[in-house]
Amino acid sequence: MRVLMVGAGGVGTAITKIAARRAFFEHMVVADYDRARAESAVAGVGDDGRFTAVRLDASDAAGVRAALAEHRCDVLLNATDPRFVMPLFEAALAHGAHYLDMAMSLSRPHTSRPYEECGVKLGDAQFERAAEWEESGRLALVGMGVEPGLSDVFARYAADELFDEIEEIGIRDGADLTVDGYDFAPSFSIWTTIEECLNPPVVYEADRGWFTTPPFSEPEVFEFPEGIGPVECVNVEHEEVLLVPRWLKAKRVTFKYGLGDEFIAVLRTLHKLGLDRTEPVTVDGSAGAGRVAVSPRDVVAACLPDPAGLGDRMHGKTCAGTWVKGIKEGRPREVYLYHVVDNEWSMREYGSQAVVWQTAINPVAALELIASGAWHGSGVLGPEALPPRPFLDLLTEYGSPWGLREDTPVTPVEQR
């Protein structure tokens, strides 16, 4: 397997460190708009000759196709932010390479009823091309990070092995991470965080289909494992709600994120001031530069610390998981399948902070399963379309095991 990975930010750099410990691929080309960043990621794996750094513009589909051809790559791994999903997705299809990403094509809210009805949903642009991918015999594995990604694998595992009937699949993400020296320092890309937190959250119900709610709706306190404890979680737009119902039967699917009151207040303020906008505004440049166009959201991102560089200041754990409620052998059951990463461990073992490392391990494991043939297919597929056991076993082999907690309430009769 020869891989072109586009994007050498925090997640991309962590991918190189994880992949360097595995033998399933022949070569990985690490590409970024900033060549120095790609070179830094490659330097981080030492003298492993399987890695090459190049400069590449993710928005240039022709350039991406040329890089795939030049380096004889049969897989394109997208480690950029969602703005670049479609040009990379299209370039892989045109070249005849397999494709894998961790976030899907962007949504657009409904023009007149944004908090009731879906407009363009996450991934719609990719699923519109599913027939062409199937005809090509190539696989586009979409949403294969941690959330979406591992969370979808958990959902499929629960449907296959833990339940006869599912009432709700609810992704629940929470952490107790703190960052020394910063009043506000997101642990993941603020560009992506703004996108998913301020867009109308999507909920799925079997008798209603997909619909939207206002941001931060339906707050609930969820108890996270391994010492993290209770965290208030709210509805957030996320790919799992759009992926899971395509392959699994559930009466309801939700995604709730543990943000905290302060984080929500900052996001609401950014929205109120228009600083979440991606459309450029014209401002005065530096002396002699005249007027320049800048995206307010890009300015916000530039003013905040790079999440990938916060590991030395970060403390605590992050938890990604899937809570499932349903029936097994005629009896009610609730479980929480989860994956916890301690920042102290990920920094010590890989030099990567917990959130980016937890995201990065999943596409590497998926690539290994594709290389071995344990995962295969054609068309545009989500993680829940593929058998979960090989992935979960491989995750444990990588030294990062997952957990399962029984959350089924005990009835008074059972207590006696």
PDB file of C-alpha atoms in Angstrom, residues 118-361:
ATOM      1  CA  CYS A 118     -32.319  19.823   7.227  1.00  0.00           C
ATOM      2  CA  GLY A 119     -30.873  21.705   4.299  1.00  0.00           C
ATOM      3  CA  VAL A 120     -27.809  20.110   2.736  1.00  0.00           C
ATOM      4  CA  LYS A 121     -26.664  17.442   5.183  1.00  0.00           C
ATOM      5  CA  LEU A 122     -23.132  16.456   6.118  1.00  0.00           C
ATOM      6  CA  GLY A 123     -21.867  14.021   3.503  1.00  0.00           C
ATOM      7  CA  ASP A 124     -24.653  14.638   0.976  1.00  0.00           C
ATOM      8  CA  ALA A 125     -22.194  15.738  -1.698  1.00  0.00           C
ATOM      9  CA  GLN A 126     -20.168  12.560  -1.221  1.00  0.00           C
ATOM     10  CA  PHE A 127     -23.113  10.165  -1.214  1.00  0.00           C
ATOM     11  CA  GLU A 128     -24.338  11.752  -4.454  1.00  0.00           C
ATOM     12  CA  ARG A 129     -21.236  10.233  -6.075  1.00  0.00           C
ATOM     13  CA  ALA A 130     -21.637   6.765  -4.515  1.00  0.00           C
ATOM     14  CA  ALA A 131     -22.636   5.049  -7.768  1.00  0.00           C
ATOM     15  CA  GLU A 132     -19.526   6.341  -9.527  1.00  0.00           C
ATOM     16  CA  TRP A 133     -17.312   5.069  -6.742  1.00  0.00           C
ATOM     17  CA  GLU A 134     -19.013   1.687  -6.851  1.00  0.00           C
ATOM     18  CA  GLU A 135     -18.592   1.490 -10.629  1.00  0.00           C
ATOM     19  CA  SER A 136     -14.893   2.331 -10.243  1.00  0.00           C
ATOM     20  CA  GLY A 137     -14.414  -0.586  -7.850  1.00  0.00           C
ATOM     21  CA  ARG A 138     -12.769   1.781  -5.375  1.00  0.00           C
ATOM     22  CA  LEU A 139     -13.633   2.403  -1.735  1.00  0.00           C
ATOM     23  CA  ALA A 140     -14.333   5.836  -0.258  1.00  0.00           C
ATOM     24  CA  LEU A 141     -14.369   5.198   3.490  1.00  0.00           C
ATOM     25  CA  VAL A 142     -15.828   8.375   4.965  1.00  0.00           C
ATOM     26  CA  GLY A 143     -15.902   9.581   8.554  1.00  0.00           C
ATOM     27  CA  MET A 144     -13.116   7.300   9.821  1.00  0.00           C
ATOM     28  CA  GLY A 145     -11.650   9.302  12.697  1.00  0.00           C
ATOM     29  CA  VAL A 146     -12.701   8.827  16.299  1.00  0.00           C
ATOM     30  CA  GLU A 147     -16.038  10.686  16.052  1.00  0.00           C
ATOM     31  CA  PRO A 148     -17.166   9.896  13.452  1.00  0.00           C
ATOM     32  CA  GLY A 149     -15.261   6.657  13.012  1.00  0.00           C
ATOM     33  CA  LEU A 150     -14.648   4.575  16.108  1.00  0.00           C
ATOM     34  CA  SER A 151     -18.041   5.687  17.441  1.00  0.00           C
ATOM     35  CA  ASP A 152     -19.667   4.187  14.312  1.00  0.00           C
ATOM     36  CA  VAL A 153     -17.684   0.956  14.738  1.00  0.00           C
ATOM     37  CA  PHE A 154     -19.044   0.761  18.287  1.00  0.00           C
ATOM     38  CA  ALA A 155     -22.585   1.233  16.960  1.00  0.00           C
ATOM     39  CA  ARG A 156     -22.170  -1.630  14.474  1.00  0.00           C
ATOM     40  CA  TYR A 157     -20.652  -3.872  17.165  1.00  0.00           C
ATOM     41  CA  ALA A 158     -23.615  -3.171  19.462  1.00  0.00           C
ATOM     42  CA  ALA A 159     -26.094  -3.957  16.679  1.00  0.00           C
ATOM     43  CA  ASP A 160     -24.269  -7.177  15.735  1.00  0.00           C
ATOM     44  CA  GLU A 161     -23.467  -8.621  19.139  1.00  0.00           C
ATOM     45  CA  LEU A 162     -25.147  -6.814  22.028  1.00  0.00           C
ATOM     46  CA  PHE A 163     -28.763  -6.102  21.028  1.00  0.00           C
ATOM     47  CA  ASP A 164     -31.712  -7.705  19.293  1.00  0.00           C
ATOM     48  CA  GLU A 165     -33.526  -4.373  18.946  1.00  0.00           C
ATOM     49  CA  ILE A 166     -32.130  -0.839  19.369  1.00  0.00           C
ATOM     50  CA  GLU A 167     -34.141   2.076  20.694  1.00  0.00           C
ATOM     51  CA  GLU A 168     -31.397   4.738  20.638  1.00  0.00           C
ATOM     52  CA  ILE A 169     -27.796   5.086  19.592  1.00  0.00           C
ATOM     53  CA  GLY A 170     -26.296   8.165  21.211  1.00  0.00           C
ATOM     54  CA  ILE A 171     -22.712   9.284  20.714  1.00  0.00           C
ATOM     55  CA  ARG A 172     -21.468  10.894  23.943  1.00  0.00           C
ATOM     56  CA  ASP A 173     -18.144  12.745  24.028  1.00  0.00           C
ATOM     57  CA  GLY A 174     -16.640  14.253  27.172  1.00  0.00           C
ATOM     58  CA  ALA A 175     -13.336  15.086  28.814  1.00  0.00           C
ATOM     59  CA  ASP A 176     -11.772  16.597  31.921  1.00  0.00           C
ATOM     60  CA  LEU A 177      -8.883  18.209  30.039  1.00  0.00           C
ATOM     61  CA  THR A 178      -7.379  21.463  31.285  1.00  0.00           C
ATOM     62  CA  VAL A 179      -4.678  23.633  29.663  1.00  0.00           C
ATOM     63  CA  ASP A 180      -2.231  25.570  31.816  1.00  0.00           C
ATOM     64  CA  GLY A 181      -1.825  29.249  31.026  1.00  0.00           C
ATOM     65  CA  TYR A 182      -4.908  29.770  28.837  1.00  0.00           C
ATOM     66  CA  ASP A 183      -8.391  30.956  29.726  1.00  0.00           C
ATOM     67  CA  PHE A 184      -9.692  29.580  26.405  1.00  0.00           C
ATOM     68  CA  ALA A 185      -7.750  26.983  24.426  1.00  0.00           C
ATOM     69  CA  PRO A 186      -9.737  24.428  22.385  1.00  0.00           C
ATOM     70  CA  SER A 187      -8.121  20.993  22.239  1.00  0.00           C
ATOM     71  CA  PHE A 188      -9.144  20.548  18.583  1.00  0.00           C
ATOM     72  CA  SER A 189      -9.355  22.736  15.475  1.00  0.00           C
ATOM     73  CA  ILE A 190     -11.429  25.825  16.329  1.00  0.00           C
ATOM     74  CA  TRP A 191     -12.464  26.077  12.653  1.00  0.00           C
ATOM     75  CA  THR A 192     -14.070  22.627  12.815  1.00  0.00           C
ATOM     76  CA  THR A 193     -15.387  23.191  16.348  1.00  0.00           C
ATOM     77  CA  ILE A 194     -17.231  26.342  15.296  1.00  0.00           C
ATOM     78  CA  GLU A 195     -18.658  24.557  12.257  1.00  0.00           C
ATOM     79  CA  GLU A 196     -20.098  21.616  14.161  1.00  0.00           C
ATOM     80  CA  CYS A 197     -21.200  23.493  17.298  1.00  0.00           C
ATOM     81  CA  LEU A 198     -22.965  26.483  15.713  1.00  0.00           C
ATOM     82  CA  ASN A 199     -24.674  24.667  12.846  1.00  0.00           C
ATOM     83  CA  PRO A 200     -28.146  23.288  13.617  1.00  0.00           C
ATOM     84  CA  PRO A 201     -27.707  19.861  15.265  1.00  0.00           C
ATOM     85  CA  VAL A 202     -29.289  16.953  13.394  1.00  0.00           C
ATOM     86  CA  VAL A 203     -31.332  14.251  15.141  1.00  0.00           C
ATOM     87  CA  TYR A 204     -32.663  11.079  13.517  1.00  0.00           C
ATOM     88  CA  GLU A 205     -35.926   9.341  14.444  1.00  0.00           C
ATOM     89  CA  ALA A 206     -37.164   6.324  12.514  1.00  0.00           C
ATOM     90  CA  ASP A 207     -40.724   7.634  12.152  1.00  0.00           C
ATOM     91  CA  ARG A 208     -39.603  11.166  11.256  1.00  0.00           C
ATOM     92  CA  GLY A 209     -36.266  10.880   9.485  1.00  0.00           C
ATOM     93  CA  TRP A 210     -33.585  13.539   9.919  1.00  0.00           C
ATOM     94  CA  PHE A 211     -34.524  16.879  11.461  1.00  0.00           C
ATOM     95  CA  THR A 212     -32.743  19.753  13.201  1.00  0.00           C
ATOM     96  CA  THR A 213     -32.892  21.550  16.559  1.00  0.00           C
ATOM     97  CA  PRO A 214     -31.353  24.788  17.881  1.00  0.00           C
ATOM     98  CA  PRO A 215     -27.654  24.589  18.838  1.00  0.00           C
ATOM     99  CA  PHE A 216     -26.875  23.213  22.306  1.00  0.00           C
ATOM    100  CA  SER A 217     -30.351  21.706  22.730  1.00  0.00           C
ATOM    101  CA  GLU A 218     -31.456  18.834  25.023  1.00  0.00           C
ATOM    102  CA  PRO A 219     -28.766  19.186  27.727  1.00  0.00           C
ATOM    103  CA  GLU A 220     -28.127  16.100  29.821  1.00  0.00           C
ATOM    104  CA  VAL A 221     -25.531  15.092  32.396  1.00  0.00           C
ATOM    105  CA  PHE A 222     -23.639  11.978  31.309  1.00  0.00           C
ATOM    106  CA  GLU A 223     -21.302  10.011  33.565  1.00  0.00           C
ATOM    107  CA  PHE A 224     -18.013   9.352  31.770  1.00  0.00           C
ATOM    108  CA  PRO A 225     -15.726   6.473  32.798  1.00  0.00           C
ATOM    109  CA  GLU A 226     -12.178   6.182  34.140  1.00  0.00           C
ATOM    110  CA  GLY A 227     -12.447   9.074  36.561  1.00  0.00           C
ATOM    111  CA  ILE A 228     -13.710  11.756  34.168  1.00  0.00           C
ATOM    112  CA  GLY A 229     -17.091  11.803  35.882  1.00  0.00           C
ATOM    113  CA  PRO A 230     -20.295  13.725  35.108  1.00  0.00           C
ATOM    114  CA  VAL A 231     -20.251  16.197  32.204  1.00  0.00           C
ATOM    115  CA  GLU A 232     -23.180  18.138  30.766  1.00  0.00           C
ATOM    116  CA  CYS A 233     -23.605  17.241  27.088  1.00  0.00           C
ATOM    117  CA  VAL A 234     -25.670  18.996  24.414  1.00  0.00           C
ATOM    118  CA  ASN A 235     -26.775  18.283  20.852  1.00  0.00           C
ATOM    119  CA  VAL A 236     -24.163  19.135  18.214  1.00  0.00           C
ATOM    120  CA  GLU A 237     -24.148  18.569  14.458  1.00  0.00           C
ATOM    121  CA  HIS A 238     -22.056  15.479  13.709  1.00  0.00           C
ATOM    122  CA  GLU A 239     -21.621  12.888  10.989  1.00  0.00           C
ATOM    123  CA  GLU A 240     -22.669   9.840  13.018  1.00  0.00           C
ATOM    124  CA  VAL A 241     -26.298  10.941  12.992  1.00  0.00           C
ATOM    125  CA  LEU A 242     -26.137  11.015   9.183  1.00  0.00           C
ATOM    126  CA  LEU A 243     -24.170   7.767   8.845  1.00  0.00           C
ATOM    127  CA  VAL A 244     -25.591   5.306  11.371  1.00  0.00           C
ATOM    128  CA  PRO A 245     -29.190   5.200  10.047  1.00  0.00           C
ATOM    129  CA  ARG A 246     -27.944   4.360   6.547  1.00  0.00           C
ATOM    130  CA  TRP A 247     -26.788   0.925   7.725  1.00  0.00           C
ATOM    131  CA  LEU A 248     -28.209   0.225  11.197  1.00  0.00           C
ATOM    132  CA  LYS A 249     -31.776   0.054  12.522  1.00  0.00           C
ATOM    133  CA  ALA A 250     -32.426   2.321  15.486  1.00  0.00           C
ATOM    134  CA  LYS A 251     -35.459   4.273  16.567  1.00  0.00           C
ATOM    135  CA  ARG A 252     -33.340   7.327  17.427  1.00  0.00           C
ATOM    136  CA  VAL A 253     -29.759   8.518  16.798  1.00  0.00           C
ATOM    137  CA  THR A 254     -28.148  11.532  18.499  1.00  0.00           C
ATOM    138  CA  PHE A 255     -24.754  13.130  19.073  1.00  0.00           C
ATOM    139  CA  LYS A 256     -24.055  15.059  22.279  1.00  0.00           C
ATOM    140  CA  TYR A 257     -20.837  16.806  23.161  1.00  0.00           C
ATOM    141  CA  GLY A 258     -19.601  17.835  26.614  1.00  0.00           C
ATOM    142  CA  LEU A 259     -18.754  21.503  26.045  1.00  0.00           C
ATOM    143  CA  GLY A 260     -19.357  23.310  29.343  1.00  0.00           C
ATOM    144  CA  ASP A 261     -21.078  26.631  29.971  1.00  0.00           C
ATOM    145  CA  GLU A 262     -17.989  28.785  29.357  1.00  0.00           C
ATOM    146  CA  PHE A 263     -17.175  27.156  26.020  1.00  0.00           C
ATOM    147  CA  ILE A 264     -20.781  27.503  24.853  1.00  0.00           C
ATOM    148  CA  ALA A 265     -20.810  31.164  25.927  1.00  0.00           C
ATOM    149  CA  VAL A 266     -17.668  31.885  23.878  1.00  0.00           C
ATOM    150  CA  LEU A 267     -19.134  30.199  20.792  1.00  0.00           C
ATOM    151  CA  ARG A 268     -22.375  32.131  21.146  1.00  0.00           C
ATOM    152  CA  THR A 269     -20.433  35.386  21.431  1.00  0.00           C
ATOM    153  CA  LEU A 270     -18.427  34.587  18.296  1.00  0.00           C
ATOM    154  CA  HIS A 271     -21.692  33.942  16.468  1.00  0.00           C
ATOM    155  CA  LYS A 272     -23.306  37.121  17.787  1.00  0.00           C
ATOM    156  CA  LEU A 273     -20.339  39.169  16.551  1.00  0.00           C
ATOM    157  CA  GLY A 274     -20.217  37.419  13.185  1.00  0.00           C
ATOM    158  CA  LEU A 275     -16.774  36.001  13.904  1.00  0.00           C
ATOM    159  CA  ASP A 276     -17.886  32.483  13.013  1.00  0.00           C
ATOM    160  CA  ARG A 277     -18.404  33.503   9.367  1.00  0.00           C
ATOM    161  CA  THR A 278     -16.285  31.952   6.642  1.00  0.00           C
ATOM    162  CA  GLU A 279     -17.130  34.532   3.964  1.00  0.00           C
ATOM    163  CA  PRO A 280     -14.276  37.086   3.676  1.00  0.00           C
ATOM    164  CA  VAL A 281     -14.684  40.639   4.940  1.00  0.00           C
ATOM    165  CA  THR A 282     -12.561  43.540   3.746  1.00  0.00           C
ATOM    166  CA  VAL A 283     -10.317  45.254   6.301  1.00  0.00           C
ATOM    167  CA  ASP A 284      -7.360  47.644   6.277  1.00  0.00           C
ATOM    168  CA  GLY A 285      -4.077  45.810   5.867  1.00  0.00           C
ATOM    169  CA  SER A 286      -0.714  46.719   7.365  1.00  0.00           C
ATOM    170  CA  ALA A 287       0.948  49.954   6.356  1.00  0.00           C
ATOM    171  CA  GLY A 288       1.021  50.236   2.598  1.00  0.00           C
ATOM    172  CA  ALA A 289      -0.821  46.962   2.043  1.00  0.00           C
ATOM    173  CA  GLY A 290      -4.172  48.557   1.269  1.00  0.00           C
ATOM    174  CA  ARG A 291      -7.439  46.714   1.800  1.00  0.00           C
ATOM    175  CA  VAL A 292      -7.353  42.930   2.245  1.00  0.00           C
ATOM    176  CA  ALA A 293     -10.065  40.258   2.425  1.00  0.00           C
ATOM    177  CA  VAL A 294      -9.994  37.880   5.378  1.00  0.00           C
ATOM    178  CA  SER A 295     -12.340  35.249   6.785  1.00  0.00           C
ATOM    179  CA  PRO A 296     -13.435  36.120  10.358  1.00  0.00           C
ATOM    180  CA  ARG A 297     -13.265  32.459  11.345  1.00  0.00           C
ATOM    181  CA  ASP A 298      -9.701  32.206  10.051  1.00  0.00           C
ATOM    182  CA  VAL A 299      -8.803  35.244  12.152  1.00  0.00           C
ATOM    183  CA  VAL A 300     -10.237  33.586  15.271  1.00  0.00           C
ATOM    184  CA  ALA A 301      -8.215  30.452  14.516  1.00  0.00           C
ATOM    185  CA  ALA A 302      -5.050  32.510  14.025  1.00  0.00           C
ATOM    186  CA  CYS A 303      -5.539  34.252  17.383  1.00  0.00           C
ATOM    187  CA  LEU A 304      -5.804  30.995  19.339  1.00  0.00           C
ATOM    188  CA  PRO A 305      -2.977  28.574  20.149  1.00  0.00           C
ATOM    189  CA  ASP A 306      -2.417  25.611  17.828  1.00  0.00           C
ATOM    190  CA  PRO A 307      -4.172  22.674  19.576  1.00  0.00           C
ATOM    191  CA  ALA A 308      -1.418  20.298  18.454  1.00  0.00           C
ATOM    192  CA  GLY A 309       1.125  22.290  20.468  1.00  0.00           C
ATOM    193  CA  LEU A 310      -0.781  22.276  23.751  1.00  0.00           C
ATOM    194  CA  GLY A 311       0.166  18.775  24.878  1.00  0.00           C
ATOM    195  CA  ASP A 312       2.849  19.875  27.337  1.00  0.00           C
ATOM    196  CA  ARG A 313       0.350  22.207  29.053  1.00  0.00           C
ATOM    197  CA  MET A 314      -2.585  19.806  28.944  1.00  0.00           C
ATOM    198  CA  HIS A 315      -3.771  17.539  31.740  1.00  0.00           C
ATOM    199  CA  GLY A 316      -6.544  14.960  31.980  1.00  0.00           C
ATOM    200  CA  LYS A 317      -8.354  12.470  29.799  1.00  0.00           C
ATOM    201  CA  THR A 318     -10.652  12.528  26.785  1.00  0.00           C
ATOM    202  CA  CYS A 319     -13.410   9.990  26.173  1.00  0.00           C
ATOM    203  CA  ALA A 320     -15.214   9.129  22.939  1.00  0.00           C
ATOM    204  CA  GLY A 321     -18.020   6.606  23.046  1.00  0.00           C
ATOM    205  CA  THR A 322     -21.371   5.277  21.975  1.00  0.00           C
ATOM    206  CA  TRP A 323     -24.263   4.761  24.355  1.00  0.00           C
ATOM    207  CA  VAL A 324     -26.854   2.255  23.163  1.00  0.00           C
ATOM    208  CA  LYS A 325     -30.272   1.454  24.615  1.00  0.00           C
ATOM    209  CA  GLY A 326     -32.457  -1.420  23.466  1.00  0.00           C
ATOM    210  CA  ILE A 327     -33.570  -5.012  24.010  1.00  0.00           C
ATOM    211  CA  LYS A 328     -31.513  -8.183  24.357  1.00  0.00           C
ATOM    212  CA  GLU A 329     -33.262 -11.553  24.773  1.00  0.00           C
ATOM    213  CA  GLY A 330     -36.476  -9.824  25.763  1.00  0.00           C
ATOM    214  CA  ARG A 331     -34.909  -7.676  28.474  1.00  0.00           C
ATOM    215  CA  PRO A 332     -33.984  -3.958  28.493  1.00  0.00           C
ATOM    216  CA  ARG A 333     -30.300  -3.215  28.161  1.00  0.00           C
ATOM    217  CA  GLU A 334     -28.109  -0.106  28.091  1.00  0.00           C
ATOM    218  CA  VAL A 335     -24.361  -0.062  27.427  1.00  0.00           C
ATOM    219  CA  TYR A 336     -21.658   2.508  26.843  1.00  0.00           C
ATOM    220  CA  LEU A 337     -18.808   1.470  24.546  1.00  0.00           C
ATOM    221  CA  TYR A 338     -15.893   3.853  24.937  1.00  0.00           C
ATOM    222  CA  HIS A 339     -12.266   4.739  24.288  1.00  0.00           C
ATOM    223  CA  VAL A 340     -10.321   6.860  26.770  1.00  0.00           C
ATOM    224  CA  VAL A 341      -6.920   8.453  26.181  1.00  0.00           C
ATOM    225  CA  ASP A 342      -4.871  10.007  28.982  1.00  0.00           C
ATOM    226  CA  ASN A 343      -2.899  13.028  27.768  1.00  0.00           C
ATOM    227  CA  GLU A 344       0.077  12.149  29.962  1.00  0.00           C
ATOM    228  CA  TRP A 345       0.256   8.721  28.290  1.00  0.00           C
ATOM    229  CA  SER A 346      -0.118   9.954  24.690  1.00  0.00           C
ATOM    230  CA  MET A 347       2.513  12.659  25.229  1.00  0.00           C
ATOM    231  CA  ARG A 348       4.931  10.213  26.824  1.00  0.00           C
ATOM    232  CA  GLU A 349       4.427   7.468  24.229  1.00  0.00           C
ATOM    233  CA  TYR A 350       3.968   9.506  21.028  1.00  0.00           C
ATOM    234  CA  GLY A 351       4.585  13.175  21.764  1.00  0.00           C
ATOM    235  CA  SER A 352       1.001  13.959  20.670  1.00  0.00           C
ATOM    236  CA  GLN A 353      -1.762  15.464  22.782  1.00  0.00           C
ATOM    237  CA  ALA A 354      -4.663  13.179  23.623  1.00  0.00           C
ATOM    238  CA  VAL A 355      -7.403  14.547  21.366  1.00  0.00           C
ATOM    239  CA  VAL A 356      -5.400  14.563  18.140  1.00  0.00           C
ATOM    240  CA  TRP A 357      -3.811  11.189  18.936  1.00  0.00           C
ATOM    241  CA  GLN A 358      -7.215   9.620  19.630  1.00  0.00           C
ATOM    242  CA  THR A 359      -8.426  10.865  16.264  1.00  0.00           C
ATOM    243  CA  ALA A 360      -5.289   9.734  14.426  1.00  0.00           C
ATOM    244  CA  ILE A 361      -5.128   6.101  15.529  1.00  0.00           C
TER     245      ILE A 361
END
